[in-house]
Amino acid sequence: MAYVRVPLLSVHWTRQAFLHWPYPPAVLQRLVPPHLEVDVFEGQGWVSLTPFVMSSTRVLGVPMPWGTFPETNLRTYVRRKGGPSGVWFLALDVTHPAMLAARLVGIPYALGHLSVQGRGRTCRYTGRRGRAGPGYDLEVRTDERIEAPHLLDSWLTDRFHVYSVSAGVLWRTPAAHEPWPLFRGTLVRLEESVLAAAGLPEPAGYPLVHTSPGVGPVRLGCARRG
């Protein structure tokens, strides 16, 4: 787990869904910079689509105006030789323009039209990048709690570093939080164009699905050279 003494950003991640697809590592390696190599689980790379809600957002301890808003990321898992494993974002969509400041260190935020609508154990997530960009419409049902997470469950969700590249420099942003309380999930419906827009081929089969009520506070530190 990362250690963050003074967080630049403090936030709760809530109403989270995770859709995970396996991919051959060679397919993913061409989408990440040469500074990094694709992290694998039993020889397999993975890509995850994760819509959720940001809430109680604070910048240097000061509450952010309109600090509750949806975000969605498409990510893969990477490792730097001699450094910790982490995530590499293939895409990041958000409704709050203040988050675009993270582009300074290469985190690829883009403004989008996102919504999260829950009813009982089912939650519907929709999103569109810009006015006519790639998007998704998915519905996930929460099933039983995972009392003893499998190694793959933890490998896919407990990641505490974000890698990015800006002006040829590799950056690493730490994110400290407790392990996710995880539930099994069932995919009720999925229409999406975000995988192809990120340069990914169509996945083979249905995704592995997790849901979580969330974690927080998540403490994100300042980016440092990777």
CSV table of C-alpha atoms in Angstrom, one decimal:
chain,number,residue,atom,x,y,z
A,1,MET,CA,0.0,0.0,0.0
A,2,ALA,CA,1.2,3.5,-0.8
A,3,TYR,CA,2.0,6.0,2.0
A,4,VAL,CA,0.7,9.6,1.6
A,5,ARG,CA,1.6,11.9,4.4
A,6,VAL,CA,0.0,15.1,3.0
A,7,PRO,CA,-2.6,14.4,0.3
A,8,LEU,CA,-3.0,16.7,-2.6
A,9,LEU,CA,-6.4,15.3,-3.1
A,10,SER,CA,-8.7,13.5,-0.7
A,11,VAL,CA,-11.8,11.8,-1.9
A,12,HIS,CA,-14.3,8.9,-1.4
A,13,TRP,CA,-14.8,6.5,-4.3
A,14,THR,CA,-18.3,5.2,-4.1
A,15,ARG,CA,-20.9,3.1,-6.1
A,16,GLN,CA,-18.1,1.4,-7.9
A,17,ALA,CA,-18.3,-1.2,-10.7
A,18,PHE,CA,-15.4,-3.1,-12.2
A,19,LEU,CA,-15.6,-4.9,-15.5
A,20,HIS,CA,-12.4,-6.9,-16.2
A,21,TRP,CA,-11.3,-8.5,-19.5
A,22,PRO,CA,-8.2,-10.6,-20.1
A,23,TYR,CA,-5.9,-9.7,-23.0
A,24,PRO,CA,-2.7,-11.1,-24.3
A,25,PRO,CA,0.2,-9.0,-22.8
A,26,ALA,CA,1.6,-8.3,-26.3
A,27,VAL,CA,-1.7,-6.6,-27.3
A,28,LEU,CA,-1.5,-4.3,-24.2
A,29,GLN,CA,2.2,-3.6,-24.4
A,30,ARG,CA,1.9,-1.5,-27.5
A,31,LEU,CA,-0.5,0.8,-25.6
A,32,VAL,CA,1.8,1.6,-22.8
A,33,PRO,CA,5.1,3.6,-22.9
A,34,PRO,CA,8.5,1.9,-23.1
A,35,HIS,CA,9.2,3.0,-19.5
A,36,LEU,CA,6.7,0.3,-18.4
A,37,GLU,CA,5.8,-3.3,-19.0
A,38,VAL,CA,2.4,-4.9,-18.8
A,39,ASP,CA,1.8,-6.6,-15.4
A,40,VAL,CA,0.4,-10.1,-15.7
A,41,PHE,CA,-1.5,-12.5,-13.6
A,42,GLU,CA,-0.6,-16.1,-14.4
A,43,GLY,CA,0.7,-14.9,-17.8
A,44,GLN,CA,-2.4,-12.9,-18.7
A,45,GLY,CA,-2.8,-9.1,-19.0
A,46,TRP,CA,-6.0,-7.4,-18.0
A,47,VAL,CA,-8.1,-4.3,-18.9
A,48,SER,CA,-10.8,-2.9,-16.6
A,49,LEU,CA,-13.6,-0.5,-17.2
A,50,THR,CA,-14.5,1.2,-13.8
A,51,PRO,CA,-17.4,3.7,-13.5
A,52,PHE,CA,-18.0,5.2,-10.0
A,53,VAL,CA,-18.8,8.4,-8.1
A,54,MET,CA,-16.3,10.8,-6.5
A,55,SER,CA,-17.6,12.4,-3.3
A,56,SER,CA,-16.3,14.5,-0.4
A,57,THR,CA,-13.6,15.7,-2.7
A,58,ARG,CA,-11.0,18.0,-1.1
A,59,VAL,CA,-7.9,19.7,-2.5
A,60,LEU,CA,-5.2,20.3,0.1
A,61,GLY,CA,-7.9,19.9,2.7
A,62,VAL,CA,-10.3,22.4,1.2
A,63,PRO,CA,-13.7,21.1,0.0
A,64,MET,CA,-14.0,21.3,-3.8
A,65,PRO,CA,-17.1,23.1,-5.1
A,66,TRP,CA,-19.6,20.6,-6.5
A,67,GLY,CA,-17.4,17.9,-5.0
A,68,THR,CA,-19.6,14.9,-5.9
A,69,PHE,CA,-19.5,13.8,-9.5
A,70,PRO,CA,-19.2,10.7,-11.7
A,71,GLU,CA,-16.0,9.4,-13.2
A,72,THR,CA,-15.1,6.5,-15.4
A,73,ASN,CA,-11.7,5.1,-16.2
A,74,LEU,CA,-10.4,2.4,-18.6
A,75,ARG,CA,-7.1,1.0,-17.4
A,76,THR,CA,-4.6,-1.7,-17.6
A,77,TYR,CA,-2.0,-2.9,-15.1
A,78,VAL,CA,1.7,-2.1,-15.4
A,79,ARG,CA,5.0,-2.5,-13.7
A,80,ARG,CA,8.3,-0.5,-13.7
A,81,LYS,CA,11.5,-2.4,-13.2
A,82,GLY,CA,12.7,-1.6,-9.7
A,83,GLY,CA,9.4,0.2,-8.8
A,84,PRO,CA,5.9,-0.7,-7.6
A,85,SER,CA,3.2,-2.1,-9.8
A,86,GLY,CA,0.3,0.2,-10.7
A,87,VAL,CA,-2.2,1.3,-13.3
A,88,TRP,CA,-1.9,2.9,-16.6
A,89,PHE,CA,-5.0,4.8,-17.8
A,90,LEU,CA,-6.1,4.2,-21.4
A,91,ALA,CA,-8.9,6.7,-20.9
A,92,LEU,CA,-10.4,8.8,-18.1
A,93,ASP,CA,-13.8,10.6,-18.4
A,94,VAL,CA,-15.1,13.0,-15.8
A,95,THR,CA,-17.7,15.7,-15.5
A,96,HIS,CA,-15.8,18.1,-13.2
A,97,PRO,CA,-13.5,20.4,-15.2
A,98,ALA,CA,-11.1,20.9,-12.2
A,99,MET,CA,-9.9,17.3,-12.7
A,100,LEU,CA,-8.4,18.3,-16.1
A,101,ALA,CA,-5.4,19.8,-14.1
A,102,ALA,CA,-4.0,16.3,-13.8
A,103,ARG,CA,-3.2,16.5,-17.5
A,104,LEU,CA,-0.1,18.4,-16.4
A,105,VAL,CA,1.5,15.1,-15.5
A,106,GLY,CA,-0.1,13.2,-18.4
A,107,ILE,CA,-3.1,11.7,-16.7
A,108,PRO,CA,-5.6,11.7,-19.7
A,109,TYR,CA,-8.7,13.2,-18.3
A,110,ALA,CA,-11.4,14.2,-20.7
A,111,LEU,CA,-14.7,15.9,-20.1
A,112,GLY,CA,-17.8,13.8,-20.7
A,113,HIS,CA,-21.5,13.4,-20.0
A,114,LEU,CA,-21.8,10.7,-17.3
A,115,SER,CA,-24.6,9.4,-15.1
A,116,VAL,CA,-25.0,6.9,-12.3
A,117,GLN,CA,-28.5,5.7,-11.4
A,118,GLY,CA,-29.0,3.0,-8.8
A,119,ARG,CA,-32.1,1.1,-7.8
A,120,GLY,CA,-31.9,-1.7,-5.3
A,121,ARG,CA,-29.1,-4.0,-6.1
A,122,THR,CA,-28.8,-2.8,-9.7
A,123,CYS,CA,-26.9,0.2,-11.0
A,124,ARG,CA,-26.9,1.7,-14.4
A,125,TYR,CA,-23.9,3.7,-15.7
A,126,THR,CA,-23.9,5.7,-18.9
A,127,GLY,CA,-21.2,7.9,-20.4
A,128,ARG,CA,-20.2,9.8,-23.5
A,129,ARG,CA,-16.9,11.5,-24.1
A,130,GLY,CA,-17.5,15.0,-25.4
A,131,ARG,CA,-20.6,15.4,-27.6
A,132,ALA,CA,-20.0,12.6,-30.1
A,133,GLY,CA,-17.1,10.5,-28.7
A,134,PRO,CA,-17.0,6.9,-27.6
A,135,GLY,CA,-19.3,5.9,-24.8
A,136,TYR,CA,-21.0,3.1,-22.9
A,137,ASP,CA,-24.3,2.1,-21.4
A,138,LEU,CA,-24.0,-0.6,-18.8
A,139,GLU,CA,-26.1,-2.1,-16.0
A,140,VAL,CA,-24.6,-4.2,-13.2
A,141,ARG,CA,-26.3,-6.2,-10.4
A,142,THR,CA,-24.6,-6.6,-7.1
A,143,ASP,CA,-24.6,-10.2,-5.8
A,144,GLU,CA,-22.9,-11.8,-2.8
A,145,ARG,CA,-20.1,-10.3,-0.8
A,146,ILE,CA,-16.6,-11.8,-1.4
A,147,GLU,CA,-15.6,-12.7,2.1
A,148,ALA,CA,-12.2,-14.2,1.1
A,149,PRO,CA,-11.0,-12.5,-2.1
A,150,HIS,CA,-9.2,-14.7,-4.6
A,151,LEU,CA,-5.7,-13.5,-5.5
A,152,LEU,CA,-7.0,-12.3,-8.8
A,153,ASP,CA,-9.8,-10.2,-7.1
A,154,SER,CA,-7.2,-8.4,-5.0
A,155,TRP,CA,-4.7,-8.1,-7.9
A,156,LEU,CA,-7.2,-6.3,-10.1
A,157,THR,CA,-8.5,-3.9,-7.5
A,158,ASP,CA,-5.9,-3.1,-4.8
A,159,ARG,CA,-3.6,-0.9,-6.8
A,160,PHE,CA,-1.9,2.1,-5.1
A,161,HIS,CA,0.1,3.8,-7.8
A,162,VAL,CA,-0.9,5.6,-11.1
A,163,TYR,CA,1.7,5.9,-13.8
A,164,SER,CA,1.6,8.6,-16.5
A,165,VAL,CA,4.0,10.3,-19.0
A,166,SER,CA,4.3,14.0,-19.7
A,167,ALA,CA,6.9,15.5,-22.0
A,168,GLY,CA,8.8,12.2,-22.0
A,169,VAL,CA,9.0,12.0,-18.2
A,170,LEU,CA,7.5,9.1,-16.3
A,171,TRP,CA,5.4,10.2,-13.3
A,172,ARG,CA,4.0,8.1,-10.5
A,173,THR,CA,1.1,9.3,-8.3
A,174,PRO,CA,0.5,7.4,-5.0
A,175,ALA,CA,-3.0,6.6,-3.8
A,176,ALA,CA,-3.5,5.3,-0.3
A,177,HIS,CA,-6.7,3.6,0.8
A,178,GLU,CA,-8.1,0.6,2.6
A,179,PRO,CA,-8.7,-2.6,0.6
A,180,TRP,CA,-12.0,-2.6,-1.4
A,181,PRO,CA,-15.0,-4.3,0.2
A,182,LEU,CA,-15.8,-6.4,-2.9
A,183,PHE,CA,-19.0,-8.1,-4.1
A,184,ARG,CA,-19.6,-10.4,-7.0
A,185,GLY,CA,-21.5,-8.7,-9.8
A,186,THR,CA,-23.6,-9.8,-12.8
A,187,LEU,CA,-23.5,-7.8,-16.0
A,188,VAL,CA,-27.1,-7.2,-17.0
A,189,ARG,CA,-26.5,-5.1,-20.1
A,190,LEU,CA,-23.5,-3.6,-21.9
A,191,GLU,CA,-23.1,-1.4,-25.0
A,192,GLU,CA,-19.8,0.3,-25.4
A,193,SER,CA,-17.3,1.8,-27.9
A,194,VAL,CA,-14.6,2.8,-25.4
A,195,LEU,CA,-12.4,-0.3,-25.8
A,196,ALA,CA,-12.1,0.1,-29.6
A,197,ALA,CA,-11.5,3.8,-29.2
A,198,ALA,CA,-8.5,3.0,-26.9
A,199,GLY,CA,-7.0,0.7,-29.6
A,200,LEU,CA,-8.1,-2.6,-28.1
A,201,PRO,CA,-9.5,-5.5,-30.1
A,202,GLU,CA,-12.9,-6.9,-29.1
A,203,PRO,CA,-12.5,-8.9,-25.9
A,204,ALA,CA,-13.1,-12.6,-25.9
A,205,GLY,CA,-16.1,-13.5,-23.8
A,206,TYR,CA,-17.9,-11.8,-20.9
A,207,PRO,CA,-16.0,-9.8,-18.3
A,208,LEU,CA,-15.3,-10.7,-14.7
A,209,VAL,CA,-17.5,-8.3,-12.7
A,210,HIS,CA,-17.0,-6.8,-9.2
A,211,THR,CA,-18.9,-4.1,-7.4
A,212,SER,CA,-18.2,-2.2,-4.3
A,213,PRO,CA,-20.0,0.4,-2.1
A,214,GLY,CA,-16.6,2.2,-2.1
A,215,VAL,CA,-13.6,3.2,-0.1
A,216,GLY,CA,-12.5,6.4,1.5
A,217,PRO,CA,-11.0,8.7,2.3
A,218,VAL,CA,-8.6,8.0,-0.6
A,219,ARG,CA,-5.4,10.0,-0.2
A,220,LEU,CA,-3.7,10.9,-3.4
A,221,GLY,CA,-0.3,12.4,-3.2
A,222,CYS,CA,1.7,14.6,-5.5
A,223,ALA,CA,3.1,13.1,-8.6
A,224,ARG,CA,6.8,12.3,-8.5
A,225,ARG,CA,9.2,11.1,-11.1
A,226,GLY,CA,8.5,7.4,-11.7
